[in-house]
Amino acid sequence: MLDILQSYYMQLGTISVVVLAAIYVYFKVCHSYWEKLGVPTLPASIPFGSLKNLIFSNKSVIDFVKELYNAFEGHKVGGIYTLDKPSLILRDPEVIKEVLVKKYDHFCSRGFKVNEEKYSFHGNLFTLSGSKWRNLRLKLNPTFTSGKMKMIFGTLVECGKELQTCLETSEKTGDVIEMQDLLSRFTTDVIASCYFGIQCNSLSNPNAEFRNWGMRTLKPTYKAKLFRLLFFMMPSLFKIVNLSLVPKDVSDYFIKMVRDTVEYREKNDVKRNDFMQLLIQMKNKTLGVAEEEGIKYNLEDDDLKSNTPFEITLDVMAAQAFVFFLAGYVTSSTAMTFCLYELAVNQDIQGRLREEIDSVLEKNDGEITYDSIFEMKYLDKVVNETLRKYPPVHELIRECTKTTNISGTNAVMKKGMQALISIMGLHHDPKYYPDPEMFDPERFSEEEKSKRPHFSYLPFGEGPRICIDMRFGLMQTKIGLISLLSKYEVHPSQKTPIPLVFDSKAFFLAPEGGMWLKIVARADK
């Protein structure tokens, strides 16, 4: 009996050694891909590839990808390994342009592997790829034209006035204000009204139901950090094990809200100037499809050439509305939060901006008009510099759909490999932005912009997959800032985090512990 057990354990040990040896050889072969091509790379560990420092540290994905960008200084690209898969870090603006625009048909996917048949919320403009994405994008393009922005402009201004009223109450008490929370309530009210046609009133009621459901998806927790880490390492995992990107109770709430809204409007023949109305028109096929201004779609890729239908159903409407809500809610409130921080610690810049706002508003009887927004050139510079230093989206991921060479390098991207662009790294590269930690709006004067490559500034992405509601996000941000600065000054407080520390658990860029600033009524107003 003892001999049988010894023989069994010896065989088991031999099999284990063979299996481990096979795994070792497999990873060594996988981790030699870039070296064989002569592409600069970093040492890889088994089985984590280049991700060991991310997995076994408190670093955020944001910081990690920025470090990867910096590690390949002096090179156009850099090879890394995501577990066993080769991935490519893009540094050179011309290479970035090639991937995002020139060879878009080779990189039309963001790498999401979703199951929109089981989870209808996965069938949205952000996660889809190929012909489904293209057909949906073409359907949605008409909702974000300049004409549609003018249509909802008055609603944005009214929300700005409510922000002023809310600040008036807080200013009188002398309380220090957590600006990120306040501004996210402002953007929630804007989006609830402009997208869904409902009055959320979260500025006066921080516990409004609509806001609470949206916040659940973005609450910075260690679970959320793990969720993002898993997606970064294994995007296909979500489809393999049927994980949903959105909690079921959250998706159920938004689907019900959209269904109820559509049913009420159609039953009572109610029409509003909001995006929900435009989605209803698409569902009923009463709104035309238009190519987006300035963007041409390259249809060489077989997946893009196919005519996969994508009908606008109630579930599709809910999925788009939810994604637009999250995008507008986060990006604009984040941009305003960091902008006000920089204005608080740079009083000279704040003073110059207030002077411009006063001058333009005075010509319009104190009212914010659509055209007056575009007259505020310094405001545009301030917002652009904020988006440079604090990009709400920190990295872009594109999955290769067809084997291709990367021009000017030895890199060959095969189907399924990922190209990574660190927007944070690019925006803080002293090659393009000297003294990158300094907040300097004049970086965006016409003279300075002409000195930089176009693809060194990517706050909204670029190419056919550029953020579709970029206009809306910028308008919302500017109206919020004008509404605040036309009546108030912003100053640091004892609780203001100087220097800033970012929350490593947050899905998007956010200050650790919040952004506490002091708001003071302007003496000249």
XYZ file of C-alpha atoms in Angstrom:
525
model
C 0.000 0.000 0.000
C 2.841 2.357 0.896
C 4.554 1.610 -2.411
C 1.331 2.449 -4.300
C 1.026 5.799 -2.460
C 4.679 6.629 -3.106
C 4.231 5.808 -6.783
C 1.055 7.948 -6.917
C 2.771 10.966 -5.337
C 5.786 10.568 -7.614
C 3.541 10.551 -10.676
C 1.607 13.533 -9.316
C 4.869 15.374 -8.662
C 6.127 14.600 -12.165
C 2.871 15.813 -13.735
C 3.008 19.000 -11.627
C 6.566 19.693 -12.708
C 5.659 19.129 -16.364
C 2.591 21.386 -16.076
C 4.548 24.141 -14.330
C 7.342 23.840 -16.868
C 4.807 24.091 -19.696
C 3.244 27.186 -18.103
C 6.699 28.714 -17.648
C 7.660 28.049 -21.278
C 4.286 29.383 -22.479
C 4.717 32.685 -20.639
C 8.383 33.026 -21.638
C 7.380 32.640 -25.296
C 4.504 35.137 -24.893
C 6.772 37.584 -23.075
C 9.361 37.524 -25.874
C 7.086 38.942 -28.585
C 8.255 42.557 -28.483
C 11.920 41.688 -27.962
C 11.917 39.558 -31.112
C 10.587 42.536 -33.078
C 13.105 44.941 -31.560
C 10.445 46.991 -29.785
C 11.588 48.563 -26.471
C 9.932 46.780 -23.587
C 9.958 46.369 -19.816
C 10.911 43.224 -17.876
C 7.912 40.911 -17.507
C 7.160 38.634 -14.580
C 5.267 35.344 -14.699
C 2.244 35.309 -14.743
C 1.562 39.044 -14.339
C 3.536 40.335 -17.288
C 4.084 44.069 -16.791
C 1.274 44.423 -14.237
C 3.027 43.234 -11.071
C 3.548 46.778 -9.746
C -0.122 47.545 -10.330
C -1.511 44.416 -8.702
C 0.679 44.461 -5.589
C 0.520 48.159 -4.781
C -1.990 50.839 -3.904
C -1.501 52.525 -7.250
C -4.454 53.472 -9.404
C -4.670 52.435 -13.051
C -4.291 56.159 -13.857
C -0.886 56.436 -12.172
C 0.260 53.072 -13.458
C -0.421 53.833 -17.128
C 1.210 57.258 -16.724
C 4.317 55.545 -15.301
C 4.367 53.208 -18.300
C 4.231 56.236 -20.585
C 7.168 57.849 -18.770
C 9.148 54.608 -18.773
C 9.437 54.726 -22.580
C 10.672 58.306 -22.830
C 12.579 58.823 -26.052
C 10.647 56.096 -27.896
C 7.574 56.321 -30.105
C 6.053 53.172 -28.603
C 6.762 50.720 -25.818
C 5.872 47.064 -25.471
C 4.268 45.677 -22.317
C 2.497 42.457 -21.385
C -0.971 42.295 -19.875
C -0.652 38.882 -18.208
C 0.277 36.787 -21.289
C -0.893 39.225 -23.983
C 1.390 41.772 -25.687
C 0.082 45.346 -25.555
C 1.557 48.554 -26.938
C 1.973 51.922 -25.197
C 1.685 54.768 -27.711
C 3.708 57.937 -27.037
C 4.282 59.679 -30.342
C 1.432 61.975 -31.536
C 1.820 60.774 -35.151
C 1.538 57.155 -34.042
C -1.499 58.071 -31.937
C -3.044 59.767 -34.981
C -2.395 56.641 -37.049
C -4.242 54.415 -34.574
C -7.145 56.769 -33.791
C -7.721 58.144 -37.299
C -5.648 56.891 -40.233
C -6.013 53.196 -39.370
C -9.229 53.559 -37.434
C -10.730 50.554 -39.261
C -7.949 48.433 -37.670
C -8.635 49.834 -34.183
C -12.390 50.422 -34.080
C -12.945 48.566 -30.783
C -12.374 49.775 -27.224
C -11.789 46.183 -26.148
C -15.050 45.687 -24.287
C -16.469 42.189 -24.562
C -20.112 42.691 -23.742
C -23.321 40.695 -23.871
C -25.994 43.182 -24.890
C -28.458 40.345 -25.488
C -28.416 39.461 -21.790
C -27.615 42.909 -20.395
C -29.367 45.554 -22.481
C -27.329 48.289 -20.785
C -24.208 46.904 -22.484
C -25.644 47.901 -25.846
C -24.482 51.501 -25.594
C -22.309 53.804 -27.650
C -19.343 53.494 -25.277
C -19.000 49.712 -25.173
C -20.145 48.567 -28.619
C -17.785 48.167 -31.575
C -17.878 47.333 -35.258
C -20.961 47.887 -37.385
C -23.296 47.914 -34.372
C -21.376 50.854 -32.949
C -21.214 52.653 -36.300
C -24.935 52.291 -37.007
C -25.823 53.479 -33.509
C -23.403 56.409 -33.748
C -24.933 57.518 -37.043
C -28.386 57.395 -35.477
C -27.275 59.463 -32.480
C -25.193 62.076 -34.314
C -28.170 64.429 -34.882
C -28.757 64.728 -31.134
C -25.508 66.634 -30.511
C -25.373 69.225 -33.292
C -24.961 72.924 -32.531
C -28.638 73.383 -33.338
C -29.619 70.927 -30.604
C -27.257 72.665 -28.176
C -29.103 75.937 -28.776
C -32.380 74.128 -28.183
C -31.478 73.123 -24.622
C -29.312 76.166 -23.824
C -32.033 77.903 -21.785
C -32.357 74.876 -19.511
C -28.642 74.988 -18.752
C -28.830 78.684 -17.870
C -31.761 78.087 -15.503
C -29.745 75.384 -13.725
C -26.886 77.897 -13.442
C -29.226 80.327 -11.670
C -30.230 77.589 -9.243
C -26.521 77.024 -8.543
C -26.196 80.715 -7.668
C -29.144 80.458 -5.270
C -27.655 77.394 -3.618
C -24.296 79.166 -3.195
C -26.015 82.213 -1.700
C -27.316 80.119 1.195
C -23.942 78.476 1.842
C -22.009 81.748 1.523
C -24.120 83.493 4.171
C -23.334 80.794 6.735
C -19.604 81.076 6.029
C -19.316 77.312 5.651
C -16.498 75.789 3.646
C -18.023 73.975 0.690
C -17.116 70.561 -0.685
C -17.176 71.637 -4.320
C -17.136 68.251 -6.005
C -20.362 67.250 -4.288
C -22.033 70.598 -5.032
C -21.013 70.644 -8.682
C -22.044 67.035 -9.234
C -25.493 68.038 -7.951
C -25.513 70.877 -10.484
C -24.571 68.567 -13.386
C -27.118 66.000 -12.185
C -29.880 68.604 -12.363
C -28.715 69.706 -15.811
C -28.664 66.185 -17.210
C -31.912 65.122 -15.537
C -33.617 68.049 -17.208
C -31.825 68.014 -20.597
C -31.812 64.261 -21.124
C -34.801 62.946 -19.203
C -37.051 65.998 -18.983
C -37.459 65.643 -15.215
C -36.874 68.063 -12.366
C -34.363 66.403 -10.059
C -33.697 69.415 -7.759
C -30.603 67.798 -6.226
C -29.086 71.251 -5.597
C -31.821 71.866 -3.017
C -32.156 68.183 -2.090
C -28.800 66.330 -2.022
C -30.625 63.046 -1.388
C -32.734 63.210 -4.545
C -33.548 59.699 -5.765
C -32.267 60.235 -9.314
C -28.876 61.397 -8.072
C -28.485 58.586 -5.548
C -29.030 55.913 -8.193
C -26.443 57.460 -10.494
C -23.895 57.875 -7.687
C -24.067 54.199 -6.809
C -22.271 53.318 -10.045
C -19.338 55.671 -9.407
C -18.884 55.473 -5.647
C -15.132 55.074 -4.950
C -14.738 51.730 -3.195
C -12.125 48.999 -3.153
C -14.656 46.812 -4.989
C -14.883 49.429 -7.737
C -11.071 49.588 -7.901
C -10.884 45.787 -8.247
C -13.606 45.926 -10.921
C -11.572 48.382 -12.982
C -8.360 46.427 -12.453
C -10.025 43.234 -13.717
C -11.301 45.009 -16.798
C -7.883 46.507 -17.482
C -6.228 43.078 -17.257
C -8.925 40.831 -18.742
C -11.664 42.730 -20.612
C -13.048 39.490 -22.045
C -13.722 38.218 -18.508
C -16.956 40.212 -18.283
C -18.528 38.329 -21.181
C -17.062 34.945 -20.273
C -18.511 34.928 -16.742
C -21.506 37.149 -17.613
C -20.513 40.062 -15.387
C -22.551 43.230 -15.807
C -20.848 46.602 -16.048
C -23.838 48.184 -14.285
C -25.532 46.837 -11.101
C -28.882 45.259 -11.965
C -30.919 47.421 -9.599
C -29.394 50.558 -11.150
C -30.153 49.424 -14.716
C -33.678 48.372 -13.679
C -34.308 51.833 -12.217
C -33.184 53.699 -15.328
C -35.006 51.337 -17.707
C -38.242 51.801 -15.745
C -37.789 55.578 -15.661
C -37.238 55.743 -19.423
C -40.198 53.427 -20.114
C -42.488 55.489 -17.893
C -41.297 58.755 -19.470
C -41.770 57.508 -23.041
C -45.162 55.947 -22.256
C -46.413 59.164 -20.649
C -45.222 61.390 -23.490
C -46.608 59.203 -26.242
C -49.926 58.647 -24.478
C -50.435 62.343 -23.748
C -48.740 63.703 -26.890
C -46.167 65.568 -24.752
C -43.150 67.000 -26.561
C -40.170 68.647 -24.853
C -36.918 70.249 -25.982
C -34.638 67.549 -24.580
C -32.605 64.570 -25.736
C -35.254 62.087 -24.645
C -37.565 63.581 -27.256
C -34.917 63.055 -29.915
C -34.490 59.428 -28.849
C -38.264 58.955 -29.063
C -38.173 60.320 -32.614
C -35.418 57.826 -33.457
C -37.416 54.980 -31.971
C -40.383 56.008 -34.098
C -38.104 56.608 -37.120
C -39.112 60.245 -37.468
C -35.585 61.666 -37.116
C -33.060 61.407 -39.920
C -29.536 59.978 -39.752
C -26.590 62.278 -40.448
C -22.842 61.869 -40.719
C -21.048 63.679 -37.908
C -19.519 67.030 -38.800
C -15.925 66.671 -39.988
C -15.722 62.881 -39.487
C -15.565 60.248 -42.221
C -15.901 56.558 -41.477
C -13.406 54.235 -43.122
C -15.260 51.051 -44.047
C -12.363 48.820 -45.108
C -12.756 46.536 -42.093
C -15.182 43.656 -42.683
C -16.884 44.207 -39.345
C -17.565 47.843 -40.226
C -18.723 46.997 -43.748
C -21.418 44.600 -42.539
C -24.823 46.109 -42.029
C -25.611 44.745 -38.593
C -28.955 46.314 -37.633
C -29.270 48.190 -34.387
C -32.802 49.351 -33.753
C -33.595 52.042 -31.209
C -35.729 50.231 -28.649
C -36.735 51.359 -25.164
C -33.866 49.357 -23.675
C -31.394 50.930 -26.125
C -32.762 54.375 -25.232
C -32.238 53.651 -21.530
C -28.680 52.418 -22.143
C -27.722 55.564 -24.090
C -29.402 57.910 -21.626
C -27.584 56.263 -18.711
C -24.167 56.469 -20.395
C -24.744 60.106 -21.355
C -25.794 60.781 -17.770
C -22.600 59.276 -16.348
C -20.367 60.958 -18.935
C -21.868 64.402 -18.446
C -22.248 64.045 -14.708
C -18.636 63.039 -14.123
C -16.591 64.890 -16.733
C -18.179 68.310 -16.252
C -18.315 68.224 -12.459
C -14.700 66.969 -12.358
C -13.528 69.695 -14.744
C -15.300 72.437 -12.765
C -13.976 71.109 -9.458
C -10.329 71.143 -10.529
C -10.774 74.427 -12.383
C -12.062 76.151 -9.243
C -9.187 74.655 -7.255
C -6.658 76.179 -9.656
C -8.490 79.516 -9.644
C -8.483 79.496 -5.845
C -4.718 79.011 -5.650
C -4.044 81.318 -8.624
C -5.930 84.486 -7.737
C -4.421 86.479 -10.629
C -5.886 84.043 -13.161
C -9.233 84.119 -11.359
C -9.263 87.922 -11.409
C -8.559 88.059 -15.143
C -11.294 85.505 -15.828
C -13.852 87.386 -13.725
C -13.052 90.572 -15.653
C -13.744 88.838 -18.955
C -16.994 87.337 -17.673
C -18.166 90.730 -16.375
C -17.274 92.458 -19.642
C -19.142 89.991 -21.846
C -22.203 89.756 -19.592
C -22.435 93.544 -19.394
C -22.893 93.658 -23.173
C -25.819 91.229 -22.813
C -27.683 92.960 -19.941
C -26.154 90.552 -17.432
C -27.605 87.470 -19.157
C -25.716 84.413 -20.376
C -26.486 83.925 -24.057
C -25.444 81.171 -26.429
C -23.200 83.487 -28.456
C -21.674 85.123 -25.363
C -20.124 81.777 -24.354
C -17.972 81.864 -27.493
C -16.882 85.452 -26.839
C -15.120 84.383 -23.636
C -11.747 83.423 -25.110
C -9.889 83.401 -21.793
C -12.551 81.134 -20.262
C -11.921 78.729 -23.120
C -8.186 78.771 -22.345
C -8.821 78.182 -18.628
C -11.111 75.220 -19.317
C -8.680 73.737 -21.844
C -5.793 74.032 -19.389
C -7.911 72.362 -16.707
C -8.669 69.470 -19.064
C -4.974 69.238 -19.880
C -3.825 69.031 -16.308
C -6.779 67.003 -15.030
C -8.192 64.971 -17.933
C -11.435 63.279 -16.788
C -10.593 60.279 -19.016
C -7.020 59.257 -18.280
C -6.279 56.603 -20.869
C -7.645 55.383 -24.182
C -7.687 51.703 -25.099
C -8.060 50.453 -28.654
C -8.145 46.791 -29.592
C -6.605 45.735 -32.885
C -9.140 44.054 -35.188
C -6.778 43.259 -38.074
C -2.991 42.671 -38.115
C -1.132 45.851 -39.018
C 2.324 47.460 -38.816
C 2.771 50.679 -36.829
C 4.524 53.196 -39.093
C 7.970 54.389 -38.046
C 8.394 51.505 -35.571
C 9.132 47.775 -35.578
C 5.815 47.040 -33.884
C 3.356 44.638 -35.484
C -0.091 44.619 -33.883
C -2.038 41.390 -34.242
C -5.773 40.919 -33.885
C -6.801 41.070 -30.228
C -3.784 43.095 -29.045
C -4.409 46.385 -27.288
C -2.964 49.835 -27.898
C -2.892 52.066 -24.787
C -2.674 55.856 -24.760
C -1.990 57.543 -21.429
C -3.757 60.892 -21.734
C -2.423 61.848 -18.312
C 1.123 61.028 -19.433
C 0.717 62.865 -22.734
C -0.772 65.969 -21.078
C 2.064 66.102 -18.535
C 4.902 65.505 -20.969
C 7.342 68.468 -20.685
C 8.204 67.945 -24.351
C 4.796 69.392 -25.217
C 3.961 71.281 -22.010
C 7.036 72.794 -20.283
C 6.695 72.830 -16.485
C 3.567 70.655 -16.806
C 2.479 70.986 -13.156
C 2.078 74.748 -13.528
C -1.443 75.929 -14.372
C -1.022 78.255 -17.348
C -4.053 79.011 -19.563
C -1.798 80.779 -22.072
C -0.632 77.352 -23.227
C -3.822 77.496 -25.298
C -3.200 80.759 -27.088
C -3.222 80.302 -30.871
C 0.544 80.890 -30.953
C 1.315 78.216 -28.353
C -1.118 75.687 -29.838
C 0.574 76.021 -33.207
C 3.863 74.868 -31.637
C 2.444 71.514 -30.512
C 1.399 68.423 -32.476
C -2.387 68.212 -32.707
C -2.557 64.776 -31.089
C -0.715 65.860 -27.951
C -4.042 67.059 -26.470
C -6.798 64.467 -26.177
C -9.282 65.338 -23.395
C -12.181 63.920 -25.440
C -10.289 61.396 -27.552
C -10.006 61.842 -31.311
C -11.132 60.314 -34.580
C -14.505 58.668 -35.243
C -14.825 57.639 -31.577
C -14.294 61.156 -30.223
C -16.723 61.885 -27.372
C -20.109 62.492 -28.995
C -21.345 64.913 -26.328
C -18.167 67.000 -26.166
C -20.117 70.159 -27.045
C -22.638 69.533 -24.302
C -19.951 68.820 -21.697
C -18.019 71.989 -22.510
C -21.145 74.130 -22.519
C -22.307 72.715 -19.202
C -18.868 73.326 -17.673
C -18.627 76.906 -18.911
C -22.145 77.866 -17.805
C -21.447 76.466 -14.337
C -18.222 78.467 -14.032
C -19.782 81.676 -15.387
C -22.755 81.364 -13.021
C -20.451 80.984 -10.035
C -17.711 83.489 -10.874
C -20.099 86.244 -11.967
C -21.366 86.451 -8.367
C -18.675 84.926 -6.161
C -14.973 84.632 -5.515
C -13.381 81.304 -4.676
C -10.534 80.938 -2.145
C -8.582 78.114 -0.510
C -9.615 77.058 2.981
C -7.796 75.282 5.790
C -9.311 72.040 4.462
C -8.194 72.604 0.864
C -5.807 69.793 -0.145
C -2.542 71.515 -1.112
C -0.834 69.757 -2.792
C -3.539 67.563 -4.287
C -3.685 63.861 -3.553
C -5.862 61.765 -5.865
C -8.203 59.044 -4.650
C -6.761 55.742 -5.894
C -10.152 54.032 -5.449
C -12.054 56.441 -7.694
C -13.013 55.303 -11.194
C -12.401 58.831 -12.501
C -9.932 61.472 -11.333
C -10.993 62.749 -7.901
C -9.256 64.457 -4.945
C -8.722 62.347 -1.840
C -11.124 63.539 0.850
C -12.986 65.952 -1.424
C -12.343 69.492 -2.617
C -13.052 71.987 0.187
C -13.082 75.629 -0.910
C -14.351 78.913 0.502
C -16.931 80.874 -1.499
C -17.237 84.620 -0.864
C -19.800 86.978 -2.384
C -18.133 89.532 -4.625
C -18.012 92.982 -3.031
C -18.630 94.636 -6.416
C -21.853 92.715 -7.010
